[in-house]
Amino acid sequence: MSKAIHMWWVVLVLVFSQLMVSTFFQTILDSNPVLELTHLFEGILFYVLTIMAILSIQTILELYMKSQLAFILTNCYVLLSITIIEGFSQKKVLFHVFFPNLSMSFRNGIIVNPNLQEIIGQFNELRLFLVVIILFLLCLSVIRIKKIELM
């Protein structure tokens, strides 16, 4: 459990530092803000939740296999989800199966395109889906760790 809390802190610090650097360079290079504050908040929230879900997947895989193999499988899944969803943007199920694509909500237009939002679902549904995945994988990790301790 402490590993999961530490993981949350690391991700939040990473996201905050990325936000500060990107805001700094956007201010220097372009004086006009590109996005509204609500769109920026939604994008950051999707980014943080998606990163946490990906790290949870990697953590659960590390409990069953070598960490190097878990790292490679997780990266392959992320790369596959980013590349495969481009051709199938009309399928709602694919956005749920290949959820790492949600972390790039500014690039793929989820935040600013209302037509795409109607196809893949509302933001509340997507956020709930990511939170359920994180909690489910965290519970699986705890169960697996308890089984390992009993052996």
N, CA and C atoms as an extended XYZ file, in Angstrom:
453
Properties=species:S:1:pos:R:3:atomname:S:1:resname:S:1:resid:I:1 pbc="F F F"
N         0.820       -1.193        0.000 N   MET     1
C         0.000        0.000        0.000 CA  MET     1
C         0.863        1.255        0.000 C   MET     1
N         1.980        1.189        0.725 N   SER     2
C         2.856        2.355        0.761 CA  SER     2
C         3.494        2.601       -0.604 C   SER     2
N         3.696        1.513       -1.372 N   LYS     3
C         4.233        1.671       -2.722 CA  LYS     3
C         3.235        2.420       -3.604 C   LYS     3
N         1.950        2.137       -3.446 N   ALA     4
C         0.923        2.819       -4.236 CA  ALA     4
C         0.837        4.293       -3.862 C   ALA     4
N         0.943        4.596       -2.583 N   ILE     5
C         0.905        6.002       -2.147 CA  ILE     5
C         2.132        6.747       -2.654 C   ILE     5
N         3.276        6.083       -2.566 N   HIS     6
C         4.505        6.694       -3.095 CA  HIS     6
C         4.378        6.925       -4.603 C   HIS     6
N         3.770        5.973       -5.311 N   MET     7
C         3.573        6.102       -6.747 CA  MET     7
C         2.688        7.315       -7.057 C   MET     7
N         1.636        7.511       -6.258 N   TRP     8
C         0.766        8.675       -6.455 CA  TRP     8
C         1.548        9.971       -6.292 C   TRP     8
N         2.364       10.059       -5.253 N   TRP     9
C         3.136       11.281       -5.028 CA  TRP     9
C         4.103       11.554       -6.168 C   TRP     9
N         4.770       10.521       -6.637 N   VAL    10
C         5.719       10.694       -7.732 CA  VAL    10
C         5.005       11.179       -8.991 C   VAL    10
N         3.849       10.580       -9.291 N   VAL    11
C         3.100       10.993      -10.479 CA  VAL    11
C         2.619       12.431      -10.337 C   VAL    11
N         2.115       12.810       -9.183 N   LEU    12
C         1.638       14.181       -8.988 CA  LEU    12
C         2.765       15.194       -9.097 C   LEU    12
N         3.925       14.880       -8.537 N   VAL    13
C         5.075       15.784       -8.663 CA  VAL    13
C         5.513       15.885      -10.120 C   VAL    13
N         5.540       14.751      -10.828 N   LEU    14
C         5.913       14.744      -12.234 CA  LEU    14
C         4.944       15.587      -13.066 C   LEU    14
N         3.650       15.395      -12.862 N   VAL    15
C         2.647       16.139      -13.626 CA  VAL    15
C         2.727       17.628      -13.304 C   VAL    15
N         2.895       17.969      -12.034 N   PHE    16
C         2.999       19.376      -11.662 CA  PHE    16
C         4.231       20.021      -12.292 C   PHE    16
N         5.353       19.321      -12.294 N   SER    17
C         6.557       19.890      -12.907 CA  SER    17
C         6.394       20.020      -14.415 C   SER    17
N         5.754       19.032      -15.068 N   GLN    18
C         5.489       19.146      -16.497 CA  GLN    18
C         4.562       20.316      -16.790 C   GLN    18
N         3.571       20.515      -15.947 N   LEU    19
C         2.644       21.625      -16.120 CA  LEU    19
C         3.350       22.964      -15.982 C   LEU    19
N         4.232       23.064      -15.006 N   MET    20
C         4.964       24.315      -14.811 CA  MET    20
C         5.880       24.626      -16.006 C   MET    20
N         6.584       23.619      -16.485 N   VAL    21
C         7.491       23.827      -17.620 CA  VAL    21
C         6.708       24.183      -18.875 C   VAL    21
N         5.623       23.478      -19.142 N   SER    22
C         4.841       23.777      -20.345 CA  SER    22
C         4.169       25.140      -20.260 C   SER    22
N         3.706       25.523      -19.076 N   THR    23
C         3.116       26.852      -18.903 CA  THR    23
C         4.169       27.929      -19.113 C   THR    23
N         5.360       27.700      -18.599 N   PHE    24
C         6.454       28.656      -18.761 CA  PHE    24
C         6.784       28.857      -20.239 C   PHE    24
N         6.944       27.772      -20.994 N   PHE    25
C         7.292       27.896      -22.405 CA  PHE    25
C         6.125       28.415      -23.237 C   PHE    25
N         4.897       28.091      -22.857 N   GLN    26
C         3.758       28.619      -23.587 CA  GLN    26
C         3.647       30.122      -23.379 C   GLN    26
N         3.957       30.587      -22.177 N   THR    27
C         3.922       32.020      -21.894 CA  THR    27
C         5.005       32.754      -22.673 C   THR    27
N         6.172       32.158      -22.772 N   ILE    28
C         7.264       32.799      -23.503 CA  ILE    28
C         7.004       32.804      -25.005 C   ILE    28
N         6.545       31.681      -25.541 N   LEU    29
C         6.399       31.545      -26.984 CA  LEU    29
C         5.085       32.088      -27.525 C   LEU    29
N         4.031       32.027      -26.751 N   ASP    30
C         2.725       32.444      -27.237 CA  ASP    30
C         1.982       33.151      -26.117 C   ASP    30
N         1.553       34.360      -26.372 N   SER    31
C         0.888       35.130      -25.322 CA  SER    31
C        -0.597       34.781      -25.187 C   SER    31
N        -1.173       34.113      -26.184 N   ASN    32
C        -2.595       33.755      -26.131 CA  ASN    32
C        -2.772       32.367      -25.539 C   ASN    32
N        -3.571       32.238      -24.463 N   PRO    33
C        -3.828       30.891      -23.936 CA  PRO    33
C        -4.651       30.086      -24.930 C   PRO    33
N        -4.270       28.841      -25.141 N   VAL    34
C        -4.907       27.997      -26.137 CA  VAL    34
C        -6.195       27.386      -25.611 C   VAL    34
N        -6.210       27.000      -24.358 N   LEU    35
C        -7.344       26.275      -23.800 CA  LEU    35
C        -7.985       27.028      -22.646 C   LEU    35
N        -9.250       26.746      -22.454 N   GLU    36
C        -9.926       27.269      -21.281 CA  GLU    36
C        -9.440       26.512      -20.052 C   GLU    36
N        -9.681       27.087      -18.899 N   LEU    37
C        -9.214       26.474      -17.654 CA  LEU    37
C        -9.885       25.124      -17.398 C   LEU    37
N       -11.174       24.998      -17.731 N   THR    38
C       -11.863       23.726      -17.510 CA  THR    38
C       -11.305       22.636      -18.420 C   THR    38
N       -10.981       22.987      -19.658 N   HIS    39
C       -10.394       22.002      -20.570 CA  HIS    39
C        -9.012       21.586      -20.078 C   HIS    39
N        -8.266       22.531      -19.564 N   LEU    40
C        -6.941       22.217      -19.038 CA  LEU    40
C        -7.047       21.283      -17.835 C   LEU    40
N        -7.998       21.553      -16.953 N   PHE    41
C        -8.206       20.700      -15.782 CA  PHE    41
C        -8.612       19.289      -16.192 C   PHE    41
N        -9.531       19.170      -17.152 N   GLU    42
C        -9.968       17.851      -17.627 CA  GLU    42
C        -8.793       17.088      -18.233 C   GLU    42
N        -7.979       17.758      -19.028 N   GLY    43
C        -6.828       17.104      -19.642 CA  GLY    43
C        -5.826       16.618      -18.616 C   GLY    43
N        -5.554       17.428      -17.614 N   ILE    44
C        -4.615       17.029      -16.556 CA  ILE    44
C        -5.180       15.871      -15.748 C   ILE    44
N        -6.475       15.912      -15.457 N   LEU    45
C        -7.101       14.827      -14.704 CA  LEU    45
C        -7.037       13.509      -15.469 C   LEU    45
N        -7.343       13.533      -16.770 N   PHE    46
C        -7.229       12.328      -17.578 CA  PHE    46
C        -5.789       11.833      -17.633 C   PHE    46
N        -4.847       12.759      -17.723 N   TYR    47
C        -3.435       12.387      -17.784 CA  TYR    47
C        -3.003       11.678      -16.501 C   TYR    47
N        -3.350       12.250      -15.361 N   VAL    48
C        -2.963       11.662      -14.075 CA  VAL    48
C        -3.635       10.298      -13.876 C   VAL    48
N        -4.924       10.202      -14.143 N   LEU    49
C        -5.628        8.931      -13.964 CA  LEU    49
C        -5.098        7.853      -14.903 C   LEU    49
N        -4.792        8.235      -16.129 N   THR    50
C        -4.275        7.258      -17.081 CA  THR    50
C        -2.885        6.783      -16.688 C   THR    50
N        -2.031        7.689      -16.262 N   ILE    51
C        -0.693        7.302      -15.815 CA  ILE    51
C        -0.797        6.372      -14.609 C   ILE    51
N        -1.688        6.676      -13.686 N   MET    52
C        -1.858        5.811      -12.515 CA  MET    52
C        -2.377        4.428      -12.911 C   MET    52
N        -3.288        4.370      -13.869 N   ALA    53
C        -3.802        3.070      -14.317 CA  ALA    53
C        -2.709        2.261      -15.016 C   ALA    53
N        -1.898        2.921      -15.815 N   ILE    54
C        -0.798        2.227      -16.495 CA  ILE    54
C         0.218        1.715      -15.480 C   ILE    54
N         0.549        2.527      -14.497 N   LEU    55
C         1.478        2.087      -13.463 CA  LEU    55
C         0.889        0.962      -12.624 C   LEU    55
N        -0.407        0.975      -12.423 N   SER    56
C        -1.056       -0.117      -11.696 CA  SER    56
C        -0.999       -1.414      -12.492 C   SER    56
N        -1.169       -1.317      -13.794 N   ILE    57
C        -1.042       -2.496      -14.645 CA  ILE    57
C         0.375       -3.053      -14.554 C   ILE    57
N         1.351       -2.176      -14.625 N   GLN    58
C         2.731       -2.633      -14.536 CA  GLN    58
C         3.023       -3.259      -13.167 C   GLN    58
N         2.486       -2.676      -12.124 N   THR    59
C         2.697       -3.220      -10.777 CA  THR    59
C         2.108       -4.619      -10.644 C   THR    59
N         0.894       -4.806      -11.142 N   ILE    60
C         0.279       -6.134      -11.039 CA  ILE    60
C         1.027       -7.137      -11.897 C   ILE    60
N         1.533       -6.727      -13.053 N   LEU    61
C         2.320       -7.640      -13.884 CA  LEU    61
C         3.631       -8.021      -13.210 C   LEU    61
N         4.220       -7.091      -12.477 N   GLU    62
C         5.481       -7.378      -11.786 CA  GLU    62
C         5.299       -8.411      -10.677 C   GLU    62
N         4.092       -8.556      -10.180 N   LEU    63
C         3.840       -9.566       -9.153 CA  LEU    63
C         3.771      -10.975       -9.731 C   LEU    63
N         3.565      -11.076      -11.039 N   TYR    64
C         3.439      -12.378      -11.674 CA  TYR    64
C         4.617      -12.746      -12.574 C   TYR    64
N         5.441      -11.772      -12.955 N   MET    65
C         6.559      -12.043      -13.860 CA  MET    65
C         7.721      -11.117      -13.545 C   MET    65
N         8.807      -11.285      -14.270 N   LYS    66
C         9.973      -10.444      -14.059 CA  LYS    66
C         9.630       -8.995      -14.383 C   LYS    66
N        10.279       -8.081      -13.676 N   SER    67
C         9.962       -6.660      -13.847 CA  SER    67
C        10.323       -6.155      -15.240 C   SER    67
N        11.373       -6.690      -15.844 N   GLN    68
C        11.747       -6.266      -17.196 CA  GLN    68
C        10.672       -6.652      -18.210 C   GLN    68
N        10.146       -7.861      -18.072 N   LEU    69
C         9.088       -8.307      -18.972 CA  LEU    69
C         7.804       -7.515      -18.747 C   LEU    69
N         7.488       -7.216      -17.508 N   ALA    70
C         6.308       -6.396      -17.206 CA  ALA    70
C         6.453       -5.000      -17.807 C   ALA    70
N         7.653       -4.437      -17.723 N   PHE    71
C         7.917       -3.119      -18.294 CA  PHE    71
C         7.738       -3.140      -19.813 C   PHE    71
N         8.272       -4.170      -20.464 N   ILE    72
C         8.156       -4.274      -21.920 CA  ILE    72
C         6.700       -4.471      -22.334 C   ILE    72
N         5.978       -5.342      -21.638 N   LEU    73
C         4.564       -5.570      -21.969 CA  LEU    73
C         3.719       -4.319      -21.767 C   LEU    73
N         3.991       -3.584      -20.706 N   THR    74
C         3.245       -2.354      -20.452 CA  THR    74
C         3.520       -1.324      -21.546 C   THR    74
N         4.771       -1.185      -21.923 N   ASN    75
C         5.102       -0.233      -22.993 CA  ASN    75
C         4.516       -0.650      -24.332 C   ASN    75
N         4.517       -1.935      -24.623 N   CYS    76
C         3.895       -2.414      -25.864 CA  CYS    76
C         2.394       -2.129      -25.871 C   CYS    76
N         1.747       -2.324      -24.730 N   TYR    77
C         0.313       -2.035      -24.629 CA  TYR    77
C         0.029       -0.545      -24.858 C   TYR    77
N         0.847        0.307      -24.272 N   VAL    78
C         0.647        1.755      -24.447 CA  VAL    78
C         0.874        2.148      -25.905 C   VAL    78
N         1.945        1.657      -26.511 N   LEU    79
C         2.220        1.980      -27.916 CA  LEU    79
C         1.130        1.444      -28.837 C   LEU    79
N         0.672        0.235      -28.572 N   LEU    80
C        -0.402       -0.337      -29.367 CA  LEU    80
C        -1.681        0.485      -29.232 C   LEU    80
N        -1.989        0.900      -28.023 N   SER    81
C        -3.222        1.667      -27.821 CA  SER    81
C        -3.163        3.030      -28.504 C   SER    81
N        -2.001        3.628      -28.545 N   ILE    82
C        -1.872        4.939      -29.186 CA  ILE    82
C        -1.977        4.810      -30.697 C   ILE    82
N        -1.386        3.770      -31.260 N   THR    83
C        -1.384        3.640      -32.716 CA  THR    83
C        -2.672        3.031      -33.261 C   THR    83
N        -3.283        2.104      -32.547 N   ILE    84
C        -4.448        1.408      -33.103 CA  ILE    84
C        -5.716        2.262      -33.040 C   ILE    84
N        -5.820        3.136      -32.097 N   ILE    85
C        -7.063        3.886      -31.918 CA  ILE    85
C        -7.252        4.948      -33.002 C   ILE    85
N        -6.185        5.330      -33.687 N   GLU    86
C        -6.287        6.350      -34.729 CA  GLU    86
C        -7.279        5.953      -35.826 C   GLU    86
N        -7.250        4.701      -36.246 N   GLY    87
C        -8.131        4.267      -37.320 CA  GLY    87
C        -9.529        3.908      -36.874 C   GLY    87
N        -9.733        3.749      -35.570 N   PHE    88
C       -11.018        3.300      -35.053 CA  PHE    88
C       -11.597        4.296      -34.057 C   PHE    88
N       -11.542        5.556      -34.362 N   SER    89
C       -11.989        6.563      -33.401 CA  SER    89
C       -13.504        6.593      -33.236 C   SER    89
N       -14.246        5.839      -34.043 N   GLN    90
C       -15.696        5.813      -33.926 CA  GLN    90
C       -16.198        4.719      -32.988 C   GLN    90
N       -15.309        3.917      -32.445 N   LYS    91
C       -15.703        2.800      -31.593 CA  LYS    91
C       -15.520        3.148      -30.121 C   LYS    91
N       -16.607        3.182      -29.390 N   LYS    92
C       -16.574        3.537      -27.969 CA  LYS    92
C       -15.828        2.502      -27.143 C   LYS    92
N       -16.007        1.232      -27.467 N   VAL    93
C       -15.385        0.158      -26.694 CA  VAL    93
C       -13.866        0.237      -26.780 C   VAL    93
N       -13.347        0.607      -27.935 N   LEU    94
C       -11.898        0.678      -28.092 CA  LEU    94
C       -11.284        1.756      -27.213 C   LEU    94
N       -11.993        2.836      -26.967 N   PHE    95
C       -11.467        3.870      -26.077 CA  PHE    95
C       -11.392        3.357      -24.640 C   PHE    95
N       -12.229        2.404      -24.295 N   HIS    96
C       -12.163        1.823      -22.954 CA  HIS    96
C       -11.101        0.742      -22.863 C   HIS    96
N       -10.970       -0.074      -23.894 N   VAL    97
C        -9.949       -1.128      -23.884 CA  VAL    97
C        -8.554       -0.520      -23.991 C   VAL    97
N        -8.398        0.432      -24.880 N   PHE    98
C        -7.109        1.084      -25.077 CA  PHE    98
C        -7.128        2.463      -24.411 C   PHE    98
N        -7.356        2.467      -23.108 N   PHE    99
C        -7.506        3.716      -22.366 CA  PHE    99
C        -6.243        4.579      -22.286 C   PHE    99
N        -5.021        4.064      -22.498 N   PRO   100
C        -3.869        4.979      -22.452 CA  PRO   100
C        -3.959        6.132      -23.447 C   PRO   100
N        -4.768        5.955      -24.473 N   ASN   101
C        -4.957        7.042      -25.432 CA  ASN   101
C        -5.663        8.243      -24.802 C   ASN   101
N        -6.372        8.032      -23.696 N   LEU   102
C        -7.058        9.135      -23.030 CA  LEU   102
C        -6.075       10.126      -22.405 C   LEU   102
N        -4.848        9.683      -22.136 N   SER   103
C        -3.879       10.600      -21.528 CA  SER   103
C        -3.479       11.707      -22.491 C   SER   103
N        -3.651       11.478      -23.767 N   MET   104
C        -3.309       12.489      -24.774 CA  MET   104
C        -4.572       13.151      -25.299 C   MET   104
N        -5.384       13.603      -24.396 N   SER   105
C        -6.694       14.130      -24.776 CA  SER   105
C        -6.611       15.414      -25.578 C   SER   105
N        -5.530       16.159      -25.468 N   PHE   106
C        -5.385       17.366      -26.281 CA  PHE   106
C        -4.980       17.006      -27.703 C   PHE   106
N        -4.155       15.966      -27.839 N   ARG   107
C        -3.677       15.565      -29.160 CA  ARG   107
C        -4.782       14.926      -29.981 C   ARG   107
N        -5.570       14.052      -29.368 N   ASN   108
C        -6.594       13.342      -30.132 CA  ASN   108
C        -7.942       14.064      -30.156 C   ASN   108
N        -8.070       15.176      -29.476 N   GLY   109
C        -9.265       16.006      -29.587 CA  GLY   109
C       -10.416       15.640      -28.685 C   GLY   109
N       -10.191       14.800      -27.696 N   ILE   110
C       -11.289       14.413      -26.806 CA  ILE   110
C       -11.806       15.623      -26.036 C   ILE   110
N       -10.906       16.483      -25.611 N   ILE   111
C       -11.297       17.620      -24.776 CA  ILE   111
C       -12.084       18.660      -25.558 C   ILE   111
N       -11.652       18.982      -26.764 N   VAL   112
C       -12.238       20.119      -27.471 CA  VAL   112
C       -13.240       19.740      -28.550 C   VAL   112
N       -13.399       18.450      -28.858 N   ASN   113
C       -14.290       18.020      -29.927 CA  ASN   113
C       -15.572       17.424      -29.350 C   ASN   113
N       -16.693       18.162      -29.403 N   PRO   114
C       -17.944       17.641      -28.836 CA  PRO   114
C       -18.472       16.408      -29.573 C   PRO   114
N       -18.214       16.294      -30.875 N   ASN   115
C       -18.669       15.113      -31.619 CA  ASN   115
C       -17.980       13.852      -31.116 C   ASN   115
N       -16.699       13.946      -30.832 N   LEU   116
C       -15.953       12.801      -30.318 CA  LEU   116
C       -16.405       12.454      -28.906 C   LEU   116
N       -16.769       13.459      -28.132 N   GLN   117
C       -17.269       13.198      -26.781 CA  GLN   117
C       -18.579       12.423      -26.817 C   GLN   117
N       -19.420       12.697      -27.811 N   GLU   118
C       -20.676       11.958      -27.931 CA  GLU   118
C       -20.423       10.499      -28.286 C   GLU   118
N       -19.385       10.236      -29.078 N   ILE   119
C       -19.095        8.873      -29.505 CA  ILE   119
C       -18.523        8.051      -28.355 C   ILE   119
N       -17.528        8.575      -27.662 N   ILE   120
C       -16.840        7.772      -26.648 CA  ILE   120
C       -17.484        7.856      -25.274 C   ILE   120
N       -18.356        8.799      -25.049 N   GLY   121
C       -19.016        8.911      -23.756 CA  GLY   121
C       -18.645       10.199      -23.048 C   GLY   121
N       -19.365       10.474      -22.008 N   GLN   122
C       -19.140       11.683      -21.236 CA  GLN   122
C       -17.889       11.543      -20.371 C   GLN   122
N       -17.357       12.688      -19.944 N   PHE   123
C       -16.143       12.691      -19.137 CA  PHE   123
C       -16.336       11.955      -17.817 C   PHE   123
N       -17.518       12.083      -17.217 N   ASN   124
C       -17.770       11.405      -15.942 CA  ASN   124
C       -17.654        9.891      -16.090 C   ASN   124
N       -18.172        9.372      -17.186 N   GLU   125
C       -18.110        7.931      -17.436 CA  GLU   125
C       -16.658        7.479      -17.621 C   GLU   125
N       -15.880        8.240      -18.355 N   LEU   126
C       -14.482        7.878      -18.593 CA  LEU   126
C       -13.651        7.984      -17.315 C   LEU   126
N       -13.891        9.030      -16.527 N   ARG   127
C       -13.163        9.167      -15.253 CA  ARG   127
C       -13.510        8.019      -14.308 C   ARG   127
N       -14.787        7.690      -14.228 N   LEU   128
C       -15.217        6.584      -13.373 CA  LEU   128
C       -14.582        5.279      -13.833 C   LEU   128
N       -14.520        5.069      -15.129 N   PHE   129
C       -13.894        3.864      -15.673 CA  PHE   129
C       -12.429        3.779      -15.255 C   PHE   129
N       -11.696        4.872      -15.348 N   LEU   130
C       -10.282        4.866      -14.960 CA  LEU   130
C       -10.110        4.636      -13.456 C   LEU   130
N       -10.955        5.241      -12.651 N   VAL   131
C       -10.866        5.053      -11.198 CA  VAL   131
C       -11.177        3.603      -10.827 C   VAL   131
N       -12.171        3.008      -11.475 N   VAL   132
C       -12.512        1.605      -11.200 CA  VAL   132
C       -11.349        0.690      -11.589 C   VAL   132
N       -10.709        0.959      -12.713 N   ILE   133
C        -9.554        0.152      -13.120 CA  ILE   133
C        -8.441        0.262      -12.086 C   ILE   133
N        -8.154        1.471      -11.630 N   ILE   134
C        -7.087        1.672      -10.644 CA  ILE   134
C        -7.409        0.927       -9.356 C   ILE   134
N        -8.630        1.059       -8.857 N   LEU   135
C        -9.010        0.385       -7.617 CA  LEU   135
C        -9.018       -1.130       -7.772 C   LEU   135
N        -9.493       -1.610       -8.912 N   PHE   136
C        -9.509       -3.051       -9.163 CA  PHE   136
C        -8.089       -3.617       -9.186 C   PHE   136
N        -7.192       -2.950       -9.877 N   LEU   137
C        -5.812       -3.430       -9.945 CA  LEU   137
C        -5.113       -3.313       -8.592 C   LEU   137
N        -5.454       -2.297       -7.827 N   LEU   138
C        -4.887       -2.169       -6.482 CA  LEU   138
C        -5.358       -3.316       -5.588 C   LEU   138
N        -6.633       -3.678       -5.680 N   CYS   139
C        -7.153       -4.818       -4.908 CA  CYS   139
C        -6.499       -6.124       -5.334 C   CYS   139
N        -6.311       -6.316       -6.640 N   LEU   140
C        -5.616       -7.508       -7.114 CA  LEU   140
C        -4.185       -7.567       -6.593 C   LEU   140
N        -3.533       -6.423       -6.543 N   SER   141
C        -2.162       -6.379       -6.031 CA  SER   141
C        -2.120       -6.758       -4.559 C   SER   141
N        -3.047       -6.235       -3.779 N   VAL   142
C        -3.080       -6.549       -2.351 CA  VAL   142
C        -3.356       -8.033       -2.132 C   VAL   142
N        -4.281       -8.590       -2.890 N   ILE   143
C        -4.587      -10.026       -2.771 CA  ILE   143
C        -3.367      -10.860       -3.131 C   ILE   143
N        -2.688      -10.502       -4.201 N   ARG   144
C        -1.507      -11.261       -4.628 CA  ARG   144
C        -0.386      -11.155       -3.588 C   ARG   144
N        -0.191       -9.978       -3.021 N   ILE   145
C         0.857       -9.800       -2.010 CA  ILE   145
C         0.534      -10.623       -0.765 C   ILE   145
N        -0.730      -10.681       -0.361 N   LYS   146
C        -1.113      -11.502        0.791 CA  LYS   146
C        -0.883      -12.984        0.527 C   LYS   146
N        -1.166      -13.428       -0.721 N   LYS   147
C        -0.908      -14.814       -1.064 CA  LYS   147
C         0.588      -15.119       -1.032 C   LYS   147
N         1.393      -14.206       -1.497 N   ILE   148
C         2.852      -14.397       -1.481 CA  ILE   148
C         3.365      -14.467       -0.045 C   ILE   148
N         2.813      -13.631        0.836 N   GLU   149
C         3.245      -13.631        2.226 CA  GLU   149
C         2.851      -14.917        2.943 C   GLU   149
N         1.745      -15.521        2.555 N   LEU   150
C         1.304      -16.759        3.194 CA  LEU   150
C         2.133      -17.971        2.772 C   LEU   150
N         2.762      -17.890        1.629 N   MET   151
C         3.544      -19.030        1.136 CA  MET   151
C         4.856      -19.179        1.838 C   MET   151
